[in-house]
Coordinates of C-alpha atoms in Angstrom, one line a residue:
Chain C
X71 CA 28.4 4.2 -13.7
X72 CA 27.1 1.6 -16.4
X73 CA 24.3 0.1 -16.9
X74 CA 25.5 -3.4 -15.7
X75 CA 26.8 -2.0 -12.8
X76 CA 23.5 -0.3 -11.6
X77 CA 21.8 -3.4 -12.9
X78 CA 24.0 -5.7 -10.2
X79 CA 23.9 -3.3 -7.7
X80 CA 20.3 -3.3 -7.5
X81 CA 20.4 -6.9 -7.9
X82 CA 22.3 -7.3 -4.6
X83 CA 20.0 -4.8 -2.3
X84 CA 19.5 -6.7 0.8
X85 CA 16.9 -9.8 0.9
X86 CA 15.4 -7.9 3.8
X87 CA 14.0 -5.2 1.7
X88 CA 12.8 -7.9 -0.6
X89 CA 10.9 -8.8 2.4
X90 CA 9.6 -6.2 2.9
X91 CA 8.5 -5.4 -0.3
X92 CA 6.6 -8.3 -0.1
X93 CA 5.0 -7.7 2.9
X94 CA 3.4 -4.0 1.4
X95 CA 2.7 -6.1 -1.8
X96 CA 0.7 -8.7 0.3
X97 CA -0.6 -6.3 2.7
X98 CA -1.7 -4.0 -0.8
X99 CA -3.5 -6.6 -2.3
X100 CA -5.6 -7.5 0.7
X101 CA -6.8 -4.7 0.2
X102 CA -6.6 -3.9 -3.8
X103 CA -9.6 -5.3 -4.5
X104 CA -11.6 -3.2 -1.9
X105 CA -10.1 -0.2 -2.5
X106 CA -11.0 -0.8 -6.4
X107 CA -14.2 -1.0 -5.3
X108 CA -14.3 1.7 -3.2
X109 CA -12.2 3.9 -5.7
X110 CA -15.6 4.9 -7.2
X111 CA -16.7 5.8 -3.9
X112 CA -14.0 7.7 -2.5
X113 CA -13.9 10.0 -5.5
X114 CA -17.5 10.4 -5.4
X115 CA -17.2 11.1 -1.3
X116 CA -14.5 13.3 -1.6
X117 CA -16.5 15.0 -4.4
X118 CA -19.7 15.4 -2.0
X119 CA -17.3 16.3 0.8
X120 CA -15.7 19.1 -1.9
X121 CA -19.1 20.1 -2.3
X122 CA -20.0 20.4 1.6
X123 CA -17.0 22.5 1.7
X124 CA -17.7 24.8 -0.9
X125 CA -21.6 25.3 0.8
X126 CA -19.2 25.8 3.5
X127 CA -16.9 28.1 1.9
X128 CA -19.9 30.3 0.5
X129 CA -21.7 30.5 4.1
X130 CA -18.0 31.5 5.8
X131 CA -16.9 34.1 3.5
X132 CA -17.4 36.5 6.1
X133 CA -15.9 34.9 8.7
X134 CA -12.2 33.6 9.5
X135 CA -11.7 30.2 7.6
X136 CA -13.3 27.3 9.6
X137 CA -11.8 24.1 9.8
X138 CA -13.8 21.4 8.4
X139 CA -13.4 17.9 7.8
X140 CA -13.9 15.7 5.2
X141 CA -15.2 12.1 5.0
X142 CA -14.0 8.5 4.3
X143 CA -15.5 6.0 2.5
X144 CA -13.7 2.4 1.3
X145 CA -15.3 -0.4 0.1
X146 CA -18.5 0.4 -1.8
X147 CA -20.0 2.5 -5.0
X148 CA -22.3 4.9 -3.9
X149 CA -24.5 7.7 -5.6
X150 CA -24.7 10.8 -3.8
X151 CA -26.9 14.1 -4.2
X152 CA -26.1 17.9 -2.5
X153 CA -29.2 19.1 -1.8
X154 CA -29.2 23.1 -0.8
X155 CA -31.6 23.7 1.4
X156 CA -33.0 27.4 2.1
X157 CA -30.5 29.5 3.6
X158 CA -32.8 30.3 6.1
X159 CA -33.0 26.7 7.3
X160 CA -29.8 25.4 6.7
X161 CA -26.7 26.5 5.3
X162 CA -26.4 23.1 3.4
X163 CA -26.2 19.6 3.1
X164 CA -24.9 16.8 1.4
X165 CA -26.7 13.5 1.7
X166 CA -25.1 9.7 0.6
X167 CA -27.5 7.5 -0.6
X168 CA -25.5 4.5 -1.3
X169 CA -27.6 1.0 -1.9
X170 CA -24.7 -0.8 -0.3
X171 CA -24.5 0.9 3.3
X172 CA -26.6 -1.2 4.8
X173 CA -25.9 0.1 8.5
X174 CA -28.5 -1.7 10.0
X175 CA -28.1 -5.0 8.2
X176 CA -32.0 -5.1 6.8
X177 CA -31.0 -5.4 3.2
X178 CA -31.7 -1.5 2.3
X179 CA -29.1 0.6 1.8
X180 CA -29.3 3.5 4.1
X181 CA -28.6 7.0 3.9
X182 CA -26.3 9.8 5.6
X183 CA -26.7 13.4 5.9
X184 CA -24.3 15.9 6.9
X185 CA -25.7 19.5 7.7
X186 CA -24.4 22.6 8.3
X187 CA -26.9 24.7 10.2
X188 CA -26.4 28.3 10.0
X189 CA -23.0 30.6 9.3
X190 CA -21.2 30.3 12.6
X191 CA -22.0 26.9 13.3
X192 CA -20.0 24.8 15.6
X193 CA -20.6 21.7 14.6
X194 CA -22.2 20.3 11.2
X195 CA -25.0 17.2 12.2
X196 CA -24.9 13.9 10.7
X197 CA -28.1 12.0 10.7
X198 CA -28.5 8.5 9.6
X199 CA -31.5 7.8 7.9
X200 CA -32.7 4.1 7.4
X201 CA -33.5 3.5 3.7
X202 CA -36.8 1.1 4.0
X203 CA -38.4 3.3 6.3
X204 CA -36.9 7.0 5.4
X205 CA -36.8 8.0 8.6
X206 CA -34.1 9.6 10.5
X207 CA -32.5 6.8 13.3
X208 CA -29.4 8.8 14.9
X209 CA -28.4 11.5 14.3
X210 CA -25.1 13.1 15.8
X211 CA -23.0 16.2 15.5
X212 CA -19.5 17.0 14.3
X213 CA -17.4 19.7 15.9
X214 CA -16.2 22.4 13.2
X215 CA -14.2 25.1 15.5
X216 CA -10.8 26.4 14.4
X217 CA -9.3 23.7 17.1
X218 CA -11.3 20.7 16.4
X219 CA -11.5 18.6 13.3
X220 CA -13.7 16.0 13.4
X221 CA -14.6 13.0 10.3
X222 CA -16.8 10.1 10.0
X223 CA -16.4 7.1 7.7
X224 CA -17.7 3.8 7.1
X225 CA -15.4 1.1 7.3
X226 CA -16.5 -1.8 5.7
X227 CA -14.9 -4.3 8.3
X228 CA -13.4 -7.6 8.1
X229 CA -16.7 -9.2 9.3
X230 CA -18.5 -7.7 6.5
X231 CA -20.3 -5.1 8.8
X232 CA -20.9 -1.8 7.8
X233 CA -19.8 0.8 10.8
X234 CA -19.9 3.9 10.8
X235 CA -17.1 6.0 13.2
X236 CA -17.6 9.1 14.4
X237 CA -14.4 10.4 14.7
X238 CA -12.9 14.1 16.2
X239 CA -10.2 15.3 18.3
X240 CA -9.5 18.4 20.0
X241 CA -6.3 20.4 20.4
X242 CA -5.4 22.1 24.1
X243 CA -2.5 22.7 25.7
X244 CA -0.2 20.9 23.2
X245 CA -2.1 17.9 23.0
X246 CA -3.9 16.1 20.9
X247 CA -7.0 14.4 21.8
X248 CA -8.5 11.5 19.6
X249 CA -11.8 10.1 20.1
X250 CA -13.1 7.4 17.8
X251 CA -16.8 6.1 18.1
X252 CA -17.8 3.0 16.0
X253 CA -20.6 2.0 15.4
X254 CA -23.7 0.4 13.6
X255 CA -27.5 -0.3 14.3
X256 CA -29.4 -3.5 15.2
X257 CA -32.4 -4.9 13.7
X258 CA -34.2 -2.3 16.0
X259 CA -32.3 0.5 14.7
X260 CA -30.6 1.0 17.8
X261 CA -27.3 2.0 17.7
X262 CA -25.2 -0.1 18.9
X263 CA -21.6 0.9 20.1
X264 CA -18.6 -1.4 18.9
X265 CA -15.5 0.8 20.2
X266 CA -15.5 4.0 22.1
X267 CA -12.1 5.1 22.7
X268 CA -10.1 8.3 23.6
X269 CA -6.4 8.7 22.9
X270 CA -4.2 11.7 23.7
X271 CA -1.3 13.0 22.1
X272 CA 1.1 14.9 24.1
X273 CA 2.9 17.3 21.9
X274 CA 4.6 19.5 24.3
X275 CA 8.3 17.9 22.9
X276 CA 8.0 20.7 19.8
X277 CA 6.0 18.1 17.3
X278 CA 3.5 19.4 15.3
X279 CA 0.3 18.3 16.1
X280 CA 0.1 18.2 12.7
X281 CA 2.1 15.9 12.2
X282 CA 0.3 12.4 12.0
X283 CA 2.9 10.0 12.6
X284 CA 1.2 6.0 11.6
X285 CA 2.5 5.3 15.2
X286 CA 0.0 7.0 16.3
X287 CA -2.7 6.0 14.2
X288 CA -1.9 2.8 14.5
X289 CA -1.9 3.2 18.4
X290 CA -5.2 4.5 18.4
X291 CA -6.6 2.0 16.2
X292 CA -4.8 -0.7 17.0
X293 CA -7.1 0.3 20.7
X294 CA -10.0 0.2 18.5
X295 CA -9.1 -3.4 16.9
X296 CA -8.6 -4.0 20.3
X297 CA -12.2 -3.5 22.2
X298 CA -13.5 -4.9 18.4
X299 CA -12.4 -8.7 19.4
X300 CA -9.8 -8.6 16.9
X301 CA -11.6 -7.6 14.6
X302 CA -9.6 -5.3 11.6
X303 CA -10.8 -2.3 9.9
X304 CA -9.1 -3.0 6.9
X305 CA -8.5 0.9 5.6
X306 CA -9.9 3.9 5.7
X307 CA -10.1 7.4 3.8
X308 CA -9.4 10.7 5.9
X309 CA -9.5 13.9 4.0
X310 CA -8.8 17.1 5.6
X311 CA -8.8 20.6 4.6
X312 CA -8.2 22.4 7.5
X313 CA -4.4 22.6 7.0
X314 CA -2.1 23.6 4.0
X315 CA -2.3 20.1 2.1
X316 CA -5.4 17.4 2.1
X317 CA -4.0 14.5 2.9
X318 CA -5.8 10.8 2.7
X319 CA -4.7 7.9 4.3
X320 CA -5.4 4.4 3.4
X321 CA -4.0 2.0 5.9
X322 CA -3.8 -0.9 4.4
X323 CA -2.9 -2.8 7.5
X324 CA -3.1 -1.5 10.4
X325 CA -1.2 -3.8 12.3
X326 CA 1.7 -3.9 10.2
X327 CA 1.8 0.5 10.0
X328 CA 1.5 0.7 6.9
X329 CA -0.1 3.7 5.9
X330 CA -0.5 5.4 2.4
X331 CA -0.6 9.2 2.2
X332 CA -1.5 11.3 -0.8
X333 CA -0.8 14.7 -0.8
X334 CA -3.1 17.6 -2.6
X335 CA -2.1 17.1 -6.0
X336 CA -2.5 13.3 -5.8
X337 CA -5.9 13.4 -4.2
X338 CA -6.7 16.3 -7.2
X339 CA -5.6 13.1 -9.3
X340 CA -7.7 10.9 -7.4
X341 CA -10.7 12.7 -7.8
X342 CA -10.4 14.1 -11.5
X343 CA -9.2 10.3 -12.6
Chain E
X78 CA 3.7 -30.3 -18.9
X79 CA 6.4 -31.6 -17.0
X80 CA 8.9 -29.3 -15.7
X81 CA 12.2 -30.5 -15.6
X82 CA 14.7 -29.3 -12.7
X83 CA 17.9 -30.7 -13.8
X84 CA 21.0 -31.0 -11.1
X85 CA 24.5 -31.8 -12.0
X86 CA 23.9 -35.5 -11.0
X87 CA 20.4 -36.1 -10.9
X88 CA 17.1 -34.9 -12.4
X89 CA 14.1 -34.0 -10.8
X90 CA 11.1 -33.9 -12.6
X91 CA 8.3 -31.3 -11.2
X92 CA 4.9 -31.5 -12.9
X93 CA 1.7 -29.7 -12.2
X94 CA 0.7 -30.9 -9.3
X95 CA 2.0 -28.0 -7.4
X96 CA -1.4 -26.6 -8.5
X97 CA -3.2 -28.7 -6.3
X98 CA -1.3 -28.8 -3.1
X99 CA -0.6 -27.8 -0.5
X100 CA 2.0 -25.6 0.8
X101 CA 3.9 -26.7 4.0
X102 CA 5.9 -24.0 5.9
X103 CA 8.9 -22.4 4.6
X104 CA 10.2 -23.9 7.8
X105 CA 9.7 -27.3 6.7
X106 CA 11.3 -26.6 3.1
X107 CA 14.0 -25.7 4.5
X108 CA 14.5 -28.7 6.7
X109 CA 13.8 -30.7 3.3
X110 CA 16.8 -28.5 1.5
X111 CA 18.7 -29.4 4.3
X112 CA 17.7 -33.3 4.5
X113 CA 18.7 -33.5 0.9
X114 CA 15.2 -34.3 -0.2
X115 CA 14.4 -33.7 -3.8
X116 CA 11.0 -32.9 -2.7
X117 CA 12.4 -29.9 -1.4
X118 CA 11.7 -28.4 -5.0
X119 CA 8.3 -30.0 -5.4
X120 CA 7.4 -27.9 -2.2
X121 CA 9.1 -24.8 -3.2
X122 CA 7.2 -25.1 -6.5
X123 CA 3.8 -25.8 -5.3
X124 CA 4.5 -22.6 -2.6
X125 CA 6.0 -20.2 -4.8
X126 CA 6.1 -21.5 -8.6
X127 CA 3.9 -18.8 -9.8
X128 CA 5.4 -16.0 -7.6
X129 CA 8.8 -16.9 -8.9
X130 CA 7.2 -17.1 -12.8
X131 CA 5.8 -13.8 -12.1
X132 CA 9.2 -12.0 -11.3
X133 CA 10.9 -13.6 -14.3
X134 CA 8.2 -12.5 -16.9
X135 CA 8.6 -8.7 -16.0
X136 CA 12.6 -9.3 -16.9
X137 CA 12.4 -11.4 -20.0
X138 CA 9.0 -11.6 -21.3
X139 CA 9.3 -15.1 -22.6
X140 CA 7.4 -18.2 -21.0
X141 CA 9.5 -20.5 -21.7
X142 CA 12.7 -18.1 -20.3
X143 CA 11.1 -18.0 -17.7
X144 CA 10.2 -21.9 -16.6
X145 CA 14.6 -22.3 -17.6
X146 CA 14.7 -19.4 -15.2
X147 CA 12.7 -21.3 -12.8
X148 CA 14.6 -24.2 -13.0
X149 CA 17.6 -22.4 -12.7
X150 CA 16.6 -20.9 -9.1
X151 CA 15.3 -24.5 -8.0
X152 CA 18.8 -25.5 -9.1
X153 CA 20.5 -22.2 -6.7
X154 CA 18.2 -23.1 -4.0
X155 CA 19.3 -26.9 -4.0
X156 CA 23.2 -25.7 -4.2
X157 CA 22.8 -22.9 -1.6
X158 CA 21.0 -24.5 1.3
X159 CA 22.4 -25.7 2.9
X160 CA 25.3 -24.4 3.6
X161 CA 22.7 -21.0 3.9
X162 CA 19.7 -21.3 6.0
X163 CA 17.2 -18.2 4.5
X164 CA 15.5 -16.1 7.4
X165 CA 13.1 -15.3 4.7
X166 CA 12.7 -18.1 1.7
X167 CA 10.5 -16.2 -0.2
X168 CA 13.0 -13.4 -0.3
X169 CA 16.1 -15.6 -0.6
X170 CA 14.4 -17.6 -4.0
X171 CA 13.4 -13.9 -5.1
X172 CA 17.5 -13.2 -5.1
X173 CA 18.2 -16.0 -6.9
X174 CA 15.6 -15.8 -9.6
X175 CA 16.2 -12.0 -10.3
X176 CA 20.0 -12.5 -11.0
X177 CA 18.8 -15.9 -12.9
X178 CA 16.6 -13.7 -15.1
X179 CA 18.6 -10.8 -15.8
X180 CA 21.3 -13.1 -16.9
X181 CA 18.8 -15.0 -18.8
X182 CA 17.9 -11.4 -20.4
X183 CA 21.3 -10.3 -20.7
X184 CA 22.5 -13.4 -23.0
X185 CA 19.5 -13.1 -24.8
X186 CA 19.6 -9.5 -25.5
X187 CA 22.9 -9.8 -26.9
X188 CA 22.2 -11.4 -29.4
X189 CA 18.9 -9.4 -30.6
X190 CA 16.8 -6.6 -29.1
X191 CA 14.3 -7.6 -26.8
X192 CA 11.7 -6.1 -25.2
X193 CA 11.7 -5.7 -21.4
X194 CA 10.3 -4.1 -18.6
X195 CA 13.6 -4.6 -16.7
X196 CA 15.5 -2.2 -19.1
X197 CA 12.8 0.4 -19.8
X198 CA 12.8 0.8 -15.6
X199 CA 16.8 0.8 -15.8
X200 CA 16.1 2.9 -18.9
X201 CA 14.6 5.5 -16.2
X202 CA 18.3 5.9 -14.8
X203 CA 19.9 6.8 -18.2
X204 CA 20.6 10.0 -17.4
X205 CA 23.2 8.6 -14.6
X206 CA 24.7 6.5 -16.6
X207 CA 27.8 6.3 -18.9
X208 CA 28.8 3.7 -22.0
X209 CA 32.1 3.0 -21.1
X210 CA 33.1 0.6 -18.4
X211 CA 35.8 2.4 -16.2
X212 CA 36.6 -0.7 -14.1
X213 CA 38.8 2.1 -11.2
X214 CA 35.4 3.8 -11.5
X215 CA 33.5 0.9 -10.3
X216 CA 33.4 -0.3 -7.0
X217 CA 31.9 -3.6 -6.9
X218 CA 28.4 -4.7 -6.9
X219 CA 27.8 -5.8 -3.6
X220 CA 29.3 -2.8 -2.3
X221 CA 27.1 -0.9 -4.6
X222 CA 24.3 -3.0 -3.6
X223 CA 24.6 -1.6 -0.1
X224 CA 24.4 1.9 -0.3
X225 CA 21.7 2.0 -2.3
X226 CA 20.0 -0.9 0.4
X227 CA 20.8 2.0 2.6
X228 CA 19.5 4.7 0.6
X229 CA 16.2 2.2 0.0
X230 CA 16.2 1.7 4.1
X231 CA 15.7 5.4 4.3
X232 CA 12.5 5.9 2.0
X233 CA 8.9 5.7 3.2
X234 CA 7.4 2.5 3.3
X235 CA 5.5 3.9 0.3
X236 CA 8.8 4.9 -1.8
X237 CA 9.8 1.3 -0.8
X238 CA 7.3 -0.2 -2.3
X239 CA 7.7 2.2 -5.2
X240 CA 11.6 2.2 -5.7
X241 CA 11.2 -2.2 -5.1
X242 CA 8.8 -2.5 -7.2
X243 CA 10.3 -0.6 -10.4
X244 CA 13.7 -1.5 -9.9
X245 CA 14.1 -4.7 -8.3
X246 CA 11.1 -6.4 -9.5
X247 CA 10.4 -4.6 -13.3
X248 CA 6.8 -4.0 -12.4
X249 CA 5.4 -1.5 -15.2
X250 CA 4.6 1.7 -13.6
X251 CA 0.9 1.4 -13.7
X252 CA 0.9 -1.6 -11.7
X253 CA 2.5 0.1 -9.4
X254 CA 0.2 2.8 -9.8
X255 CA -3.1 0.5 -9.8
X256 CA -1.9 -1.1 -6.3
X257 CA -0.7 2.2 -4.5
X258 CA -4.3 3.5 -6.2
X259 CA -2.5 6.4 -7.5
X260 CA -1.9 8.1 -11.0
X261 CA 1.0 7.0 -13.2
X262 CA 2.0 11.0 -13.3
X263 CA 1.8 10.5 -9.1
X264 CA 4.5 7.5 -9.4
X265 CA 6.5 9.3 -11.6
X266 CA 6.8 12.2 -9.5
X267 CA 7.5 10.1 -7.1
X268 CA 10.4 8.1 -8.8
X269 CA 12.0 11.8 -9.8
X270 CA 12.5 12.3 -6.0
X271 CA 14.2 8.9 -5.0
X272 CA 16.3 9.0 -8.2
X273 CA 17.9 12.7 -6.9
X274 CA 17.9 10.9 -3.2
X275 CA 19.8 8.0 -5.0
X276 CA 22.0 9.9 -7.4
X277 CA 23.0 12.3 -4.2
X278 CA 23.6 9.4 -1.8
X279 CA 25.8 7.3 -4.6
X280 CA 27.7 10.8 -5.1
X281 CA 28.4 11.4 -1.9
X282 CA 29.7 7.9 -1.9
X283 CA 32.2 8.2 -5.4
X284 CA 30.5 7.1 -7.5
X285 CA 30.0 9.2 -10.3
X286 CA 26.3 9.1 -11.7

């Protein structure tokens, strides 16, 4: 084959792939810009959730390797600390302070803390603490058995919100069972629920549950979208370690499917770029 | 500046205005294309000048290639529709200014080397390619054109965007990069895997890459 020939060959691919080219290209630069700005972040997040997961690691060694999730974080720069507590008090934790997670819309940025209490703990807890006022204003927990993965991310929505979605599912008899809580805090600190929805997943036609097909993210959060008035989380970061390959997806638009995933070596990329 | 969109019979002259209006639906462009109304282009300009600039740049990397380029796709648009009515305009104009530029490039080029992001992504392919035009060998483009639409149909959205972006539209690998918010080395790795999918597909087709 020549070089002309390839060259008028690819000029003839079909207009509707040019279409849809342009569609991801759109739908990508809705986004671009946040997802620069949140590129900072996300390495920084995965870094802390790297972290977590080595405190983790460390406190597990003993034990059958837990599952554990990681976090998601789009939109915003952050700084974040690990602090390791006494090992008598906590395994560890790893706190974001980020100026620009204002969850409770008061013009401070807010902080979150996850914690993992003791060696066989079940579930890590994730406390919200208000940054003007340093004090702890929710505080929830995060399942980490061997058949539950669980995450939490802000999504820095469309209406300029902060949220913050608590999100787990469990696995039994062959299905899959999403549940995604969003939220954020009023003036009074009190959290306020935007979406709570629960999805499920049958699996009993030989899929692996593993397997996380955009249908069914977009499904799920197309529900969420739903019960938020239309509203459109415009991406979000999911980072997983529980299976043989971290995967992150970025949505760029939900509605349209479109969802970006990078395997290990790309997030390795991610994080070292 | 004035642009100058020349037809075989008449001119039509498009200046900058296109920067400050507004763009109608690609509905109503059409129906202007169809109405024989010249300000069919002045539309088509003001909606999708820039975009169309943009494509010609990556192929020939001249400015003022590209506005004859531009003019040259006004001037397709005028002469295809009608008959054609595009489901898509934006796509359809994108046909047409692609072949525009790489003909543009092509008669350049052979008269002097010039410097492309079209042919360094086509450069990509060298491996698959021979020097010496076997015209038996060749099937012809448009039937080319549609296995590797099929192949491309295949792909994840994200190897689309990938394989579009390099090869149709001459995008440099770190924009492509920058917008997937991936590593160049990530797209690369990438591009190694739809170029064995291609070269097996085309194969399996007789072609011989």
């Amino acid at each position: 084959m020549t070089k002309d020939f390839l060259i008028d060959g690819i000029s003839n691919i079909d207009e509707d792939l040019i279409a849809r080219f342009i569609n991801i290209d759109e739908a990508l630069s809705d986004s671009r810009v946040k997802v620069r700005r949140g590129r900072r972040l996300q390495s920084k997040i995965i870094a802390a959730a790297a972290c977590l997961a080595l405190l983790v690691g460390i406190g597990f060694a003993a034990v059958p390797v837990m599952n554990f999730m990681g976090i998601i974080g789009v939109g915003k720069a952050t700084t974040d600390t690990v602090t390791q507590e006494p090992p008598n008090v906590s395994l560890g934790s790893v706190i974001m302070d980020d100026d620009m997670i204002d969850l409770n819309s008061d013009g401070t940025g807010d902080k979150i803390e996850i914690k993992i209490a003791e060696n066989n703990a079940t579930e890590a807890v994730i406390a919200v603490i208000d940054g003007k006022t340093d004090t702890e204003i929710w505080s929830g927990s995060m399942p980490i058995s061997k058949d539950e993965r669980c995450a939490y991310y802000f999504s820095n929505c469309i209406d300029g919100q902060d949220r913050l979605i608590f999100w787990s599912y469990s696995l039994t008899d062959g299905k899959l069972v999403y549940r995604c809580v969003m939220f954020n805090f009023d003036e009074n600190n009190q959290r306020r629920i935007l979406a709570d929805t629960e999805h499920t997943f049958d699996f009993s036609d030989g899929h692996s549950p593993y397997e996380y097909e955009e249908e069914r993210w977009a499904m799920l959060l197309k529900n969420l979208n739903k019960n938020l008035n239309a509203s459109t989380v415009k991406g979000y970061l999911l980072v997983d370690n529980t299976g043989d390959e971290i995967e992150v997806w970025v949505p760029v638009k939900l509605m349209r499917k479109s969802d970006i995933r990078y395997t290990l070596s790309e997030l390795i990329d991610k994080i070292s770029n | 500046m004035k642009r100058l969109f020349i037809e075989r019979r008449h001119t039509v002259k498009i200046d900058k205005s296109r920067d400050i209006g507004t763009p109608i639906s690609d509905d109503d462009i059409i129906e202007l294309y169809f109405g024989r109304d010249e300000n069919a282009i002045k539309q088509t300009d003001i909606k999708y000048g820039r975009y169309l600039m943009n494509i010609a740049y990556y192929i020939v990397h001249n400015r003022q290639d590209c506005e004859e380029c531009l003019n040259d796709t006004y001037l397709g648009a005028w002469n295809s529709i009608p008959p054609s009515r595009p489901k898509i305009l934006q796509a359809f104009l994108t046909a047409i200014m692609r072949r525009v530029a790489v003909s543009c490039y092509r008669a350049k080029s052979s008269k002097k080397r010039v410097p492309s992001e079209f042919i360094d992504s086509i450069s990509d392919f060298e491996d698959m390619l021979e020097d010496e035009y076997d015209m038996e060998k060749e099937y012809n483009a448009k039937e080319l054109g549609e296995s590797i639409s099929a192949f491309v149909r295949s792909l994840s959205e994200r190897q689309i965007y990938i394989f579009m972006g390099r090869y149709y539209f001459s995008r440099p690998i770190e924009d492509i990069a920058d917008a997937l918010g991936v590593s160049r080395s990530t797209v690369n790795k990438e591009i190694a895997a739809i170029k064995t999918g291609l070269r097996q597909k085309l194969e399996s087709e007789g072609y011989t890459v």
